[in-house]
mmCIF file of C-alpha atoms and ligand atoms in Angstrom:
data_model
loop_
_atom_site.group_PDB
_atom_site.id
_atom_site.type_symbol
_atom_site.label_atom_id
_atom_site.label_comp_id
_atom_site.label_asym_id
_atom_site.label_seq_id
_atom_site.Cartn_x
_atom_site.Cartn_y
_atom_site.Cartn_z
ATOM 1 C CA MET A 1 170.564 42.817 -69.720
ATOM 2 C CA ARG A 2 169.075 46.187 -68.872
ATOM 3 C CA ILE A 3 166.235 46.546 -66.369
ATOM 4 C CA ASP A 4 164.396 49.846 -65.938
ATOM 5 C CA ILE A 5 162.333 50.057 -62.748
ATOM 6 C CA ILE A 6 159.559 52.670 -62.523
ATOM 7 C CA THR A 7 158.542 53.639 -58.997
ATOM 8 C CA CYS A 8 157.202 56.529 -56.959
ATOM 9 C CA LEU A 9 159.518 55.445 -54.077
ATOM 10 C CA PRO A 10 162.995 55.164 -55.638
ATOM 11 C CA LYS A 11 164.752 55.180 -52.242
ATOM 12 C CA LEU A 12 163.264 51.756 -51.508
ATOM 13 C CA LEU A 13 165.409 50.379 -54.315
ATOM 14 C CA GLU A 14 168.752 51.868 -53.363
ATOM 15 C CA SER A 15 170.237 49.211 -51.117
ATOM 16 C CA PRO A 16 169.400 45.964 -52.986
ATOM 17 C CA PHE A 17 171.522 47.101 -55.919
ATOM 18 C CA SER A 18 174.393 48.665 -54.010
ATOM 19 C CA ASP A 19 175.881 45.507 -52.513
ATOM 20 C CA SER A 20 177.136 42.012 -53.272
ATOM 21 C CA ILE A 21 176.200 40.145 -56.452
ATOM 22 C CA LEU A 22 173.809 42.721 -57.937
ATOM 23 C CA LYS A 23 176.363 45.482 -57.451
ATOM 24 C CA ARG A 24 179.176 43.414 -58.964
ATOM 25 C CA ALA A 25 177.072 42.365 -61.940
ATOM 26 C CA GLN A 26 176.561 46.023 -62.740
ATOM 27 C CA GLU A 27 180.223 46.889 -62.206
ATOM 28 C CA LYS A 28 181.190 44.075 -64.584
ATOM 29 C CA GLY A 29 178.783 45.502 -67.190
ATOM 30 C CA LEU A 30 176.729 42.280 -67.213
ATOM 31 C CA ALA A 31 173.542 43.960 -65.987
ATOM 32 C CA GLU A 32 172.304 47.509 -65.787
ATOM 33 C CA VAL A 33 169.501 48.459 -63.414
ATOM 34 C CA VAL A 34 168.105 51.984 -63.765
ATOM 35 C CA VAL A 35 165.531 53.248 -61.280
ATOM 36 C CA HIS A 36 163.141 55.946 -62.496
ATOM 37 C CA ASP A 37 161.272 58.206 -60.130
ATOM 38 C CA LEU A 38 157.734 58.615 -61.450
ATOM 39 C CA ARG A 39 157.222 62.063 -59.929
ATOM 40 C CA PRO A 40 159.044 64.170 -62.532
ATOM 41 C CA PHE A 41 156.758 62.647 -65.174
ATOM 42 C CA SER A 42 153.664 64.060 -63.510
ATOM 43 C CA THR A 43 152.207 67.265 -64.899
ATOM 44 C CA HIS A 44 150.061 67.749 -61.785
ATOM 45 C CA LYS A 45 150.674 70.217 -59.019
ATOM 46 C CA GLN A 46 153.286 68.990 -56.549
ATOM 47 C CA HIS A 47 154.032 66.204 -59.035
ATOM 48 C CA ALA A 48 151.273 63.957 -57.686
ATOM 49 C CA THR A 49 151.302 60.476 -59.167
ATOM 50 C CA ASP A 50 148.056 59.223 -57.579
ATOM 51 C CA ASP A 51 144.470 60.357 -57.174
ATOM 52 C CA TYR A 52 141.154 59.256 -55.590
ATOM 53 C CA ALA A 53 139.382 56.265 -57.120
ATOM 54 C CA PHE A 54 136.383 56.970 -59.352
ATOM 55 C CA GLY A 55 133.310 55.584 -57.640
ATOM 56 C CA GLY A 56 134.782 56.224 -54.192
ATOM 57 C CA GLY A 57 136.335 53.848 -51.693
ATOM 58 C CA ALA A 58 139.445 53.971 -49.581
ATOM 59 C CA GLY A 59 142.862 54.186 -51.114
ATOM 60 C CA MET A 60 144.550 56.147 -53.862
ATOM 61 C CA VAL A 61 145.094 54.931 -57.395
ATOM 62 C CA MET A 62 148.229 55.590 -59.456
ATOM 63 C CA MET A 63 147.401 57.743 -62.484
ATOM 64 C CA ILE A 64 148.008 56.608 -66.022
ATOM 65 C CA GLU A 65 149.546 59.812 -67.367
ATOM 66 C CA PRO A 66 152.895 59.875 -65.506
ATOM 67 C CA ILE A 67 153.293 56.134 -66.071
ATOM 68 C CA ASP A 68 152.560 56.490 -69.795
ATOM 69 C CA ARG A 69 154.971 59.426 -70.105
ATOM 70 C CA CYS A 70 157.741 57.496 -68.336
ATOM 71 C CA ILE A 71 157.230 54.291 -70.351
ATOM 72 C CA SER A 72 157.009 56.242 -73.634
ATOM 73 C CA SER A 73 160.276 58.073 -72.913
ATOM 74 C CA LEU A 74 161.990 54.709 -72.309
ATOM 75 C CA LYS A 75 160.471 53.076 -75.372
ATOM 76 C CA ALA A 76 161.714 55.986 -77.501
ATOM 77 C CA GLN A 77 165.268 55.025 -76.500
ATOM 78 C CA ARG A 78 165.237 51.249 -77.036
ATOM 79 C CA ALA A 79 163.005 48.260 -77.751
ATOM 80 C CA TYR A 80 161.717 46.390 -74.692
ATOM 81 C CA ASP A 81 161.069 42.652 -74.541
ATOM 82 C CA ASP A 82 158.492 43.009 -71.765
ATOM 83 C CA ILE A 83 156.882 45.706 -69.681
ATOM 84 C CA ILE A 84 156.056 43.994 -66.408
ATOM 85 C CA TYR A 85 153.684 45.164 -63.695
ATOM 86 C CA MET A 86 154.612 43.737 -60.292
ATOM 87 C CA SER A 87 151.302 42.604 -58.795
ATOM 88 C CA PRO A 88 149.891 39.909 -56.510
ATOM 89 C CA ASP A 89 147.439 39.178 -59.357
ATOM 90 C CA GLY A 90 150.278 38.238 -61.712
ATOM 91 C CA GLU A 91 151.841 34.990 -62.872
ATOM 92 C CA LEU A 92 153.696 33.402 -59.957
ATOM 93 C CA LEU A 93 157.489 33.805 -60.154
ATOM 94 C CA THR A 94 159.097 30.380 -60.419
ATOM 95 C CA GLN A 95 162.575 29.250 -61.396
ATOM 96 C CA PRO A 96 161.498 28.294 -64.956
ATOM 97 C CA LEU A 97 159.959 31.764 -65.418
ATOM 98 C CA ALA A 98 163.142 33.378 -64.049
ATOM 99 C CA ASN A 99 165.219 31.280 -66.469
ATOM 100 C CA ARG A 100 163.128 32.440 -69.421
ATOM 101 C CA LEU A 101 163.180 36.101 -68.418
ATOM 102 C CA SER A 102 166.957 36.034 -67.810
ATOM 103 C CA LEU A 103 167.432 35.583 -71.561
ATOM 104 C CA LYS A 104 165.774 38.939 -72.341
ATOM 105 C CA ASN A 105 167.746 42.073 -73.139
ATOM 106 C CA ASN A 106 165.568 44.932 -71.984
ATOM 107 C CA LEU A 107 162.805 44.845 -69.365
ATOM 108 C CA ILE A 108 160.704 47.497 -67.688
ATOM 109 C CA LEU A 109 159.326 46.714 -64.192
ATOM 110 C CA LEU A 110 156.493 48.933 -62.976
ATOM 111 C CA CYS A 111 155.970 49.049 -59.233
ATOM 112 C CA GLY A 112 152.446 49.685 -57.992
ATOM 113 C CA HIS A 113 151.473 51.357 -54.725
ATOM 114 C CA TYR A 114 148.401 52.273 -52.724
ATOM 115 C CA LYS A 115 145.378 50.583 -54.306
ATOM 116 C CA GLY A 116 147.378 49.880 -57.463
ATOM 117 C CA VAL A 117 147.422 51.446 -60.933
ATOM 118 C CA ASP A 118 144.582 52.721 -63.102
ATOM 119 C CA GLU A 119 143.272 49.634 -64.898
ATOM 120 C CA ARG A 120 144.013 51.220 -68.281
ATOM 121 C CA VAL A 121 147.729 50.886 -67.511
ATOM 122 C CA ARG A 122 147.261 47.142 -67.186
ATOM 123 C CA MET A 123 145.109 46.947 -70.309
ATOM 124 C CA HIS A 124 147.178 49.072 -72.653
ATOM 125 C CA LEU A 125 150.700 49.738 -71.420
ATOM 126 C CA ILE A 126 152.085 46.590 -69.872
ATOM 127 C CA THR A 127 152.750 43.196 -71.473
ATOM 128 C CA ARG A 128 152.652 40.934 -68.388
ATOM 129 C CA GLU A 129 152.119 40.874 -64.628
ATOM 130 C CA ILE A 130 154.304 38.970 -62.185
ATOM 131 C CA SER A 131 153.668 38.092 -58.525
ATOM 132 C CA ILE A 132 156.434 36.947 -56.167
ATOM 133 C CA GLY A 133 153.991 35.043 -53.958
ATOM 134 C CA ASP A 134 150.475 34.744 -52.681
ATOM 135 C CA TYR A 135 150.614 37.575 -50.186
ATOM 136 C CA VAL A 136 150.176 41.319 -50.512
ATOM 137 C CA LEU A 137 153.140 43.691 -50.123
ATOM 138 C CA SER A 138 152.670 47.400 -49.594
ATOM 139 C CA GLY A 139 154.225 48.105 -52.956
ATOM 140 C CA GLY A 140 155.902 46.459 -55.941
ATOM 141 C CA GLU A 141 159.419 47.702 -55.133
ATOM 142 C CA LEU A 142 160.558 44.769 -52.987
ATOM 143 C CA ALA A 143 158.983 42.373 -55.492
ATOM 144 C CA ALA A 144 160.898 44.103 -58.321
ATOM 145 C CA ALA A 145 164.140 43.726 -56.328
ATOM 146 C CA VAL A 146 163.421 39.998 -55.815
ATOM 147 C CA LEU A 147 162.731 39.520 -59.526
ATOM 148 C CA CYS A 148 165.940 41.399 -60.488
ATOM 149 C CA ASP A 149 167.984 39.250 -58.115
ATOM 150 C CA ALA A 150 166.487 36.023 -59.475
ATOM 151 C CA LEU A 151 167.240 37.131 -63.066
ATOM 152 C CA ILE A 152 170.631 38.769 -62.727
ATOM 153 C CA ARG A 153 172.295 35.884 -60.882
ATOM 154 C CA LEU A 154 171.434 33.650 -63.867
ATOM 155 C CA ILE A 155 173.352 35.809 -66.362
ATOM 156 C CA PRO A 156 176.573 33.958 -67.347
ATOM 157 C CA GLY A 157 179.573 35.476 -65.588
ATOM 158 C CA VAL A 158 177.621 37.039 -62.717
ATOM 159 C CA LEU A 159 178.322 34.216 -60.267
ATOM 160 C CA SER A 160 181.987 33.327 -59.936
ATOM 161 C CA ASP A 161 181.291 29.610 -60.424
ATOM 162 C CA GLU A 162 179.023 29.619 -63.456
ATOM 163 C CA THR A 163 177.616 26.215 -62.738
ATOM 164 C CA SER A 164 176.414 27.143 -59.280
ATOM 165 C CA ALA A 165 173.219 28.837 -60.467
ATOM 166 C CA LEU A 166 172.346 25.601 -62.248
ATOM 167 C CA THR A 167 172.735 23.525 -59.110
ATOM 168 C CA ASP A 168 170.395 25.729 -57.057
ATOM 169 C CA SER A 169 167.274 24.381 -55.483
ATOM 170 C CA PHE A 170 164.477 24.178 -58.062
ATOM 171 C CA GLN A 171 166.723 24.083 -61.150
ATOM 172 C CA ASP A 172 166.108 20.346 -61.553
ATOM 173 C CA GLY A 173 162.764 20.376 -59.751
ATOM 174 C CA LEU A 174 164.507 19.348 -56.510
ATOM 175 C CA LEU A 175 165.540 21.196 -53.366
ATOM 176 C CA ALA A 176 169.289 21.451 -52.795
ATOM 177 C CA PRO A 177 171.024 18.845 -50.658
ATOM 178 C CA PRO A 178 172.519 19.833 -47.246
ATOM 179 C CA VAL A 179 175.940 21.458 -47.228
ATOM 180 C CA TYR A 180 178.625 21.543 -44.500
ATOM 181 C CA THR A 181 181.911 23.295 -43.872
ATOM 182 C CA ARG A 182 184.659 23.136 -41.255
ATOM 183 C CA PRO A 183 184.900 22.027 -38.512
ATOM 184 C CA SER A 184 184.009 18.426 -39.318
ATOM 185 C CA GLU A 185 182.791 18.024 -35.732
ATOM 186 C CA TYR A 186 181.187 20.695 -33.542
ATOM 187 C CA ASN A 187 179.622 20.007 -30.145
ATOM 188 C CA GLY A 188 179.689 16.325 -31.120
ATOM 189 C CA TRP A 189 177.668 17.036 -34.270
ATOM 190 C CA ARG A 190 179.507 15.328 -37.070
ATOM 191 C CA VAL A 191 179.515 15.989 -40.797
ATOM 192 C CA PRO A 192 178.338 12.857 -42.676
ATOM 193 C CA ASP A 193 181.331 10.563 -43.272
ATOM 194 C CA VAL A 194 180.707 10.277 -47.000
ATOM 195 C CA LEU A 195 181.470 13.999 -47.501
ATOM 196 C CA LEU A 196 184.882 13.493 -45.920
ATOM 197 C CA SER A 197 185.612 10.319 -47.916
ATOM 198 C CA GLY A 198 187.019 12.055 -51.009
ATOM 199 C CA HIS A 199 185.005 9.612 -53.120
ATOM 200 C CA ALA A 200 183.415 11.888 -55.785
ATOM 201 C CA ALA A 201 180.902 9.376 -57.179
ATOM 202 C CA LYS A 202 179.687 8.381 -53.700
ATOM 203 C CA ILE A 203 179.370 12.039 -52.714
ATOM 204 C CA GLU A 204 177.371 12.816 -55.873
ATOM 205 C CA ALA A 205 175.056 9.838 -55.203
ATOM 206 C CA TRP A 206 174.585 10.882 -51.569
ATOM 207 C CA ARG A 207 173.740 14.456 -52.572
ATOM 208 C CA HIS A 208 171.152 13.304 -55.092
ATOM 209 C CA GLU A 209 169.585 10.938 -52.548
ATOM 210 C CA GLN A 210 169.438 13.753 -49.955
ATOM 211 C CA ALA A 211 167.927 16.206 -52.467
ATOM 212 C CA LEU A 212 165.226 13.647 -53.338
ATOM 213 C CA ALA A 213 164.455 12.855 -49.702
ATOM 214 C CA ARG A 214 164.313 16.546 -48.774
ATOM 215 C CA THR A 215 162.042 17.363 -51.683
ATOM 216 C CA LEU A 216 159.684 14.493 -50.889
ATOM 217 C CA ALA A 217 159.536 15.467 -47.205
ATOM 218 C CA ARG A 218 159.162 19.232 -47.642
ATOM 219 C CA ARG A 219 157.786 19.970 -51.083
ATOM 220 C CA PRO A 220 156.342 16.738 -52.486
ATOM 221 C CA ASN A 221 154.693 18.505 -55.443
ATOM 222 C CA LEU A 222 157.865 20.216 -56.555
ATOM 223 C CA SER A 223 159.582 17.373 -58.399
ATOM 224 C CA MET A 224 156.397 16.651 -60.358
ATOM 225 C CA LYS A 225 156.174 20.297 -61.369
ATOM 226 C CA GLY A 226 159.925 20.622 -61.990
ATOM 227 C CA GLU A 227 160.841 21.781 -65.455
ATOM 228 C CA LYS A 228 164.270 21.436 -66.901
ATOM 229 C CA VAL A 229 166.683 24.340 -67.083
ATOM 230 C CA LEU A 230 165.682 27.003 -69.651
ATOM 231 C CA ASN A 231 162.470 25.238 -70.421
HETATM 232 N N1 LIG B 301 152.861 44.001 -55.053
HETATM 233 C C1 LIG B 301 152.152 43.765 -53.914
HETATM 234 N N2 LIG B 301 152.198 42.491 -53.589
HETATM 235 C C2 LIG B 301 152.937 41.854 -54.555
HETATM 236 C C3 LIG B 301 153.321 40.529 -54.780
HETATM 237 N N3 LIG B 301 152.972 39.529 -53.954
HETATM 238 N N4 LIG B 301 154.071 40.257 -55.865
HETATM 239 C C4 LIG B 301 154.399 41.242 -56.713
HETATM 240 N N5 LIG B 301 154.069 42.515 -56.557
HETATM 241 C C5 LIG B 301 153.346 42.845 -55.469
#
């Protein structure tokens, strides 16, 4: 999978991809994330990428020309499955959506800033919009990093135990059960006996029961909405 991220603030995207799982996925050649600075694609003085809004009002608007030039240069090099604008107006990112997108080969993520992008970008250049939640961030960069993380960890071989992504919260419409590690007792707080029993079937049943109880208590709508893996 290759993900091209277009941004006017490339520095914001340096650290999420230079550590841990996202770094290793790239080192193993399983994912490639390329960040493109929008500024060099601007033909304006001082490489401006934004301008005042027609009709007035506070806030700058990202211009279509540098975005079009950047997207066109990428499309000339390879075919893209989707060109995604990160936006609070978009389709909400859920595990089923992440599962579907993780099967794609080439994606472009466009990060908005200021008041957003010229509406003609949304009408003519992008293929979908994705939101990471019902709140407004100051730009799309952190949202793009969240989306990349959710997708890349699903690529086979990225996580050392391939099944672990499938046992995450949400993958079966349930939250994950509680987990414990050593010591088995701390400050008098004991790990549930069943986990120390060595009885695999009992442990599996306990975990399922706990996942159900936790989902009902915390996110009662989740199991009803839960879709199966890769659905
Ligand atoms: N840009 C600003 N807020 C956002 C959000 N909630 N999701 C995706 N992109 C955004």
